[in-house]
PDB file of C-alpha atoms in Angstrom:
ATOM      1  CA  UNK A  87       0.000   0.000   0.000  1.00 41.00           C
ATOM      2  CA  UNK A  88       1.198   3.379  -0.634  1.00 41.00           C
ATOM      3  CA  UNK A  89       1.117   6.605   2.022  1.00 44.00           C
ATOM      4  CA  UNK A  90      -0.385   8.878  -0.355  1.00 45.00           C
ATOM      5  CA  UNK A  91      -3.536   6.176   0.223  1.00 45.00           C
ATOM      6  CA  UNK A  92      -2.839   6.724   3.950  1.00 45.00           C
ATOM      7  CA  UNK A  93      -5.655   8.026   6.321  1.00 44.00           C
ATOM      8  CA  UNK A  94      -3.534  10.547   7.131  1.00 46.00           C
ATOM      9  CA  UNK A  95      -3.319  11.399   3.401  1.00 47.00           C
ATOM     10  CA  UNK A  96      -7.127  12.041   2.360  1.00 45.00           C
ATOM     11  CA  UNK A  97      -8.395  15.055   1.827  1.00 46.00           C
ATOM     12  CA  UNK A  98     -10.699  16.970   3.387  1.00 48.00           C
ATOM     13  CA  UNK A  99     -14.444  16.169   1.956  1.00 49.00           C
ATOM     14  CA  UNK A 100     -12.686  12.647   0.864  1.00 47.00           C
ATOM     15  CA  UNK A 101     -14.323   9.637   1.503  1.00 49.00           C
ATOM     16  CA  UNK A 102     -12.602   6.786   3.133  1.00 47.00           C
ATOM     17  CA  UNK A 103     -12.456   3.977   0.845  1.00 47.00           C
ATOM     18  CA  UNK A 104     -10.175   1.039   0.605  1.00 44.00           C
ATOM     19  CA  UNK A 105      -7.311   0.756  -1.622  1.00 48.00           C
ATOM     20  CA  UNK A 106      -7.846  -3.213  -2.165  1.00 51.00           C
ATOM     21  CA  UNK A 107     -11.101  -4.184  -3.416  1.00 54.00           C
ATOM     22  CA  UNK A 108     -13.016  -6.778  -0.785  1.00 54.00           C
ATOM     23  CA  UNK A 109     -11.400  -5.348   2.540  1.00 54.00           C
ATOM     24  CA  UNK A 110     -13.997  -3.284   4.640  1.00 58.00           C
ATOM     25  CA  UNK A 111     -12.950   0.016   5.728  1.00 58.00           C
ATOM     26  CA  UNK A 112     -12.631  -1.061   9.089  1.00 66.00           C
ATOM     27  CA  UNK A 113     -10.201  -3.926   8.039  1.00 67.00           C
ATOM     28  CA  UNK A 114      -8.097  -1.475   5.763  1.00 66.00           C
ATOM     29  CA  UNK A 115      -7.645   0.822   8.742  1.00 76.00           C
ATOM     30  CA  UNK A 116      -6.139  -2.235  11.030  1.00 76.00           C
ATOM     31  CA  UNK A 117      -4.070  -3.768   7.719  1.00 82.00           C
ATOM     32  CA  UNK A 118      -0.377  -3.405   8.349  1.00 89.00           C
ATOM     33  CA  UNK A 119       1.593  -1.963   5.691  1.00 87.00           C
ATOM     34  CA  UNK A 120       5.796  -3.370   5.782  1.00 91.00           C
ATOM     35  CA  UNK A 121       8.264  -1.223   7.082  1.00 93.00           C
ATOM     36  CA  UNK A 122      10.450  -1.091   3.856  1.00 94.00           C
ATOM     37  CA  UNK A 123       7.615   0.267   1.933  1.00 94.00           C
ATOM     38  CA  UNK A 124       7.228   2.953   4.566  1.00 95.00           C
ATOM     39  CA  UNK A 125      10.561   3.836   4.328  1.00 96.00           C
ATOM     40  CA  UNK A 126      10.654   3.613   0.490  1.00 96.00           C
ATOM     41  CA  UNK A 127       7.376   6.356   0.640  1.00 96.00           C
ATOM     42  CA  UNK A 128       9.152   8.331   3.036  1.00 97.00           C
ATOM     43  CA  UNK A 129      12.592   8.379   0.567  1.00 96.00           C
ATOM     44  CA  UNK A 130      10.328   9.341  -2.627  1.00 97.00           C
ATOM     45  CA  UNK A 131       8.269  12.405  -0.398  1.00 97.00           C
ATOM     46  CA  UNK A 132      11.866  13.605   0.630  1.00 97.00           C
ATOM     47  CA  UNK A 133      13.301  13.308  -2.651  1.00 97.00           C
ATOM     48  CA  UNK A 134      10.196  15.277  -3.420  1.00 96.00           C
ATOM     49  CA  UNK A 135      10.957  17.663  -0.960  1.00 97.00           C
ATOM     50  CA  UNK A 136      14.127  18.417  -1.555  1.00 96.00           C
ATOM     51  CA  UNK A 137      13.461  18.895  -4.694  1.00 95.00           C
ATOM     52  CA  UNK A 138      10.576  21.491  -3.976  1.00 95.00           C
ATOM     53  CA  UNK A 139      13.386  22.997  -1.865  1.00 94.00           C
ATOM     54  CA  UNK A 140      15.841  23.431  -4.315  1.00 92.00           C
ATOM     55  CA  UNK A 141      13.415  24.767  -6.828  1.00 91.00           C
ATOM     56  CA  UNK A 142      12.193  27.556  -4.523  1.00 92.00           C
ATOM     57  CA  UNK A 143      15.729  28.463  -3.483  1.00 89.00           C
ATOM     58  CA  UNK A 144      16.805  28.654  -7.319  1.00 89.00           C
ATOM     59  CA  UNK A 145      13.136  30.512  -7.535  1.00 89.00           C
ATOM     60  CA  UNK A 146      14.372  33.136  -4.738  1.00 91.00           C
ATOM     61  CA  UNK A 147      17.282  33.836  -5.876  1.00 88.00           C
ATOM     62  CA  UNK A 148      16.243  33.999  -9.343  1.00 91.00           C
ATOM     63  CA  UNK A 149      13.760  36.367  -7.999  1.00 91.00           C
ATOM     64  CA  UNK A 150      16.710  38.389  -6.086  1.00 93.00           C
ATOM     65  CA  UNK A 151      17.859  38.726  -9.221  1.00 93.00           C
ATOM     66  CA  UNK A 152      15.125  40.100 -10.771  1.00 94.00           C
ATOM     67  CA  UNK A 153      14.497  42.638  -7.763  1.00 96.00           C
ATOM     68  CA  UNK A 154      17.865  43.729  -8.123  1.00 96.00           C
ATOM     69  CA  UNK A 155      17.567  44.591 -11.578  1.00 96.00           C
ATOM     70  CA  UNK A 156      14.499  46.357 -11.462  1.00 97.00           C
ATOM     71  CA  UNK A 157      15.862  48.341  -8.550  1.00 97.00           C
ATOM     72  CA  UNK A 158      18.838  49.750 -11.327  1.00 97.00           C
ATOM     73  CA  UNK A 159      16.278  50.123 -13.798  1.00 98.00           C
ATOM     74  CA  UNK A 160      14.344  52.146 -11.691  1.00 97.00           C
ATOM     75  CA  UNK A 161      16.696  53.917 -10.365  1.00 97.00           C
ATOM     76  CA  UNK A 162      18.114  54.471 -14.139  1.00 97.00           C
ATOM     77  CA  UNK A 163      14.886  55.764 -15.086  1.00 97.00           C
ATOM     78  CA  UNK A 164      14.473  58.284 -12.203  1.00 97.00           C
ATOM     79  CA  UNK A 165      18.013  59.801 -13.182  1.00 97.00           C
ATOM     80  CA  UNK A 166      16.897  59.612 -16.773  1.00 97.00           C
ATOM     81  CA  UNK A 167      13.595  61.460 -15.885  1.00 97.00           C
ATOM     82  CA  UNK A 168      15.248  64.052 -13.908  1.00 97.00           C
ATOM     83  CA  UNK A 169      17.882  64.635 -16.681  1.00 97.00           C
ATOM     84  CA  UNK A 170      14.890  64.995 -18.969  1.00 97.00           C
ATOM     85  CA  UNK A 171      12.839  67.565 -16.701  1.00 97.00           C
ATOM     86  CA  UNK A 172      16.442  69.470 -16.292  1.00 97.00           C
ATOM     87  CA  UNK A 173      16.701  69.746 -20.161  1.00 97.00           C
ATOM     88  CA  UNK A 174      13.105  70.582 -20.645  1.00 97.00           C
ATOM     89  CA  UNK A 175      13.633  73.362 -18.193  1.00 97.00           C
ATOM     90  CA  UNK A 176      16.774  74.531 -19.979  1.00 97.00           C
ATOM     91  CA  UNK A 177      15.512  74.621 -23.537  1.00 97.00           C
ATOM     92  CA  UNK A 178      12.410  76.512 -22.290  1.00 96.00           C
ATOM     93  CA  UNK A 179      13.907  78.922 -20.727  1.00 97.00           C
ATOM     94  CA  UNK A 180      16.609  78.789 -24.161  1.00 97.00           C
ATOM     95  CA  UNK A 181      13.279  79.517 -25.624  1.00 97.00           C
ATOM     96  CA  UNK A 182      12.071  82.344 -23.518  1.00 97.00           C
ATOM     97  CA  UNK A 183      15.554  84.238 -23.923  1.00 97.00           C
ATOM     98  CA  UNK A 184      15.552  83.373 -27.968  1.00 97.00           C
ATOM     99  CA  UNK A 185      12.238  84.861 -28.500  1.00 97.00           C
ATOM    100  CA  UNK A 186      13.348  88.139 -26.255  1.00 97.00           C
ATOM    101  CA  UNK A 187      16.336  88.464 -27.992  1.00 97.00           C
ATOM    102  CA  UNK A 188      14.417  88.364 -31.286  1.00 97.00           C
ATOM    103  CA  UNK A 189      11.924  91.023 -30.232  1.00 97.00           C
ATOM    104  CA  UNK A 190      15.022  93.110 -29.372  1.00 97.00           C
ATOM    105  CA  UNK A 191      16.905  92.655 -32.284  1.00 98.00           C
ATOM    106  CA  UNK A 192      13.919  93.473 -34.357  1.00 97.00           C
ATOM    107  CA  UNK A 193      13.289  96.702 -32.426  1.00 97.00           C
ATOM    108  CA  UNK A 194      17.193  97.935 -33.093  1.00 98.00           C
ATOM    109  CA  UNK A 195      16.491  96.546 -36.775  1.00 97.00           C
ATOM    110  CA  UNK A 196      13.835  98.713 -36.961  1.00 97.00           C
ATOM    111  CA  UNK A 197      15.394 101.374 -35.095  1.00 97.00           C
ATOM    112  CA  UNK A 198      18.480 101.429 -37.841  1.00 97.00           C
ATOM    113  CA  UNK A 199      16.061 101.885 -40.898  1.00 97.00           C
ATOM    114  CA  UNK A 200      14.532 105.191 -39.045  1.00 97.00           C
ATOM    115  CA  UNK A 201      18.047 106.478 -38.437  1.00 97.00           C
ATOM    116  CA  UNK A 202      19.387 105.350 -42.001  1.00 97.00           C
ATOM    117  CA  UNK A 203      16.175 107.582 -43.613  1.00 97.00           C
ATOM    118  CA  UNK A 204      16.771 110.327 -40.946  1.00 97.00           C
ATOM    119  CA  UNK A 205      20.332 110.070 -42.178  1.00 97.00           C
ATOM    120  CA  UNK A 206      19.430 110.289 -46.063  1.00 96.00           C
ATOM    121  CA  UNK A 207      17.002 112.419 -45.319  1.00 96.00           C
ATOM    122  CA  UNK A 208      19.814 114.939 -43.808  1.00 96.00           C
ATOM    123  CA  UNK A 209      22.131 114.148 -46.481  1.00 95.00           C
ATOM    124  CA  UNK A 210      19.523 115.400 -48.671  1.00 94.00           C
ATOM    125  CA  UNK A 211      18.896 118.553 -47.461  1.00 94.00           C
ATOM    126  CA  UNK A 212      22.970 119.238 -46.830  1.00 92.00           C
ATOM    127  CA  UNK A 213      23.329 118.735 -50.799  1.00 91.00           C
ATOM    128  CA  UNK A 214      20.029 121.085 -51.448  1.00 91.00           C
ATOM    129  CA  UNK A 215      21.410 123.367 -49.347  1.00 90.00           C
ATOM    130  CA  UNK A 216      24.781 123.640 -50.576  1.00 90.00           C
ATOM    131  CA  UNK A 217      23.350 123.654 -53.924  1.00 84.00           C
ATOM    132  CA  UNK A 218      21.304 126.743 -52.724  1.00 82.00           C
ATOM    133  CA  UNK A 219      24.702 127.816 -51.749  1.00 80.00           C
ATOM    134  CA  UNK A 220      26.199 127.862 -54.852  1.00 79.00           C
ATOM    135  CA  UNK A 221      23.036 129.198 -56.829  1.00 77.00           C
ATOM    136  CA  UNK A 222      22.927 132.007 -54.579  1.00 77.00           C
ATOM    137  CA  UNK A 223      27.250 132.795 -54.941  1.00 74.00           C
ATOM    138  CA  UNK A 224      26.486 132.551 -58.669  1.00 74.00           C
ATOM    139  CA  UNK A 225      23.644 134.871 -58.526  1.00 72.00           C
ATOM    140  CA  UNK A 226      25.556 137.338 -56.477  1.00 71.00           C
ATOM    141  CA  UNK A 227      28.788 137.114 -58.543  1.00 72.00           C
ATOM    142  CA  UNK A 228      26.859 138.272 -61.385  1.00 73.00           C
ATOM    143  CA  UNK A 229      25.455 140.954 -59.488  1.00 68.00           C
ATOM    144  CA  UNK A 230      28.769 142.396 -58.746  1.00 65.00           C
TER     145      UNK A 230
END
């Protein structure tokens, strides 16, 4: 008889039945099983066990691992984020100081065409008046 049959074994809800066809339950309780096959049912549940063991340790620290490298990632992607935010605050403020510098420029732009037509302008009436200059020499030479 195996242990997994055992009383001990059922579960809950489970009826108790016997494993050998023609025994009553009572008998099957009383039947004695040899101590080899005990002991070979105990080997296989700790060979079993051990097993299980192994597996979760090789789970845990497969799972350390993992932790570990989602920590770094993590932690990557905070110093990533922070770098972003940092350049995103840079380039708008870039952008702030750009678009003041253009309004400036285009004022002194602007500023330089007045003076340059002021400036013609002047240069203008110098060359009028120095032409009335000379008209009014001439005109006073021949008067003389």
């Amino acid at each position: 008889q195996r242990v997994s049959n055992s009383p001990s074994r059922r579960r809950p809800g489970q009826e108790h039945h016997s494993p050998q066809r023609g025994i009553a339950p009572s008998d099957a309780e009383n039947m004695l099983v040899p101590l080899s096959q005990v002991h070979k049912a105990i080997d296989l549940e700790r060979q079993a066990y051990d097993r299980l063991l192994l597996l979760t340790l090789q789970g845990m620290s497969d799972l350390k691992k993992s932790e570990d490298t989602t920590v770094k990632i993590s932690s990557t992607l905070d110093a990533v984020t922070a770098d972003s935010e940092e350049k995103d605050r840079v380039q708008a403020n870039d952008s702030q100081l750009i678009m003041q510098l253009s309004k400036k420029l285009e004022t002194l732009l602007m500023d330089n065409e007045d003076l340059r037509d002021q400036n013609d302008t002047l240069n203008n009436r110098i060359i009028m008046m120095q032409g009335d200059k000379t008209k009014q020499a001439h005109h006073f030479r021949q008067f003389i």
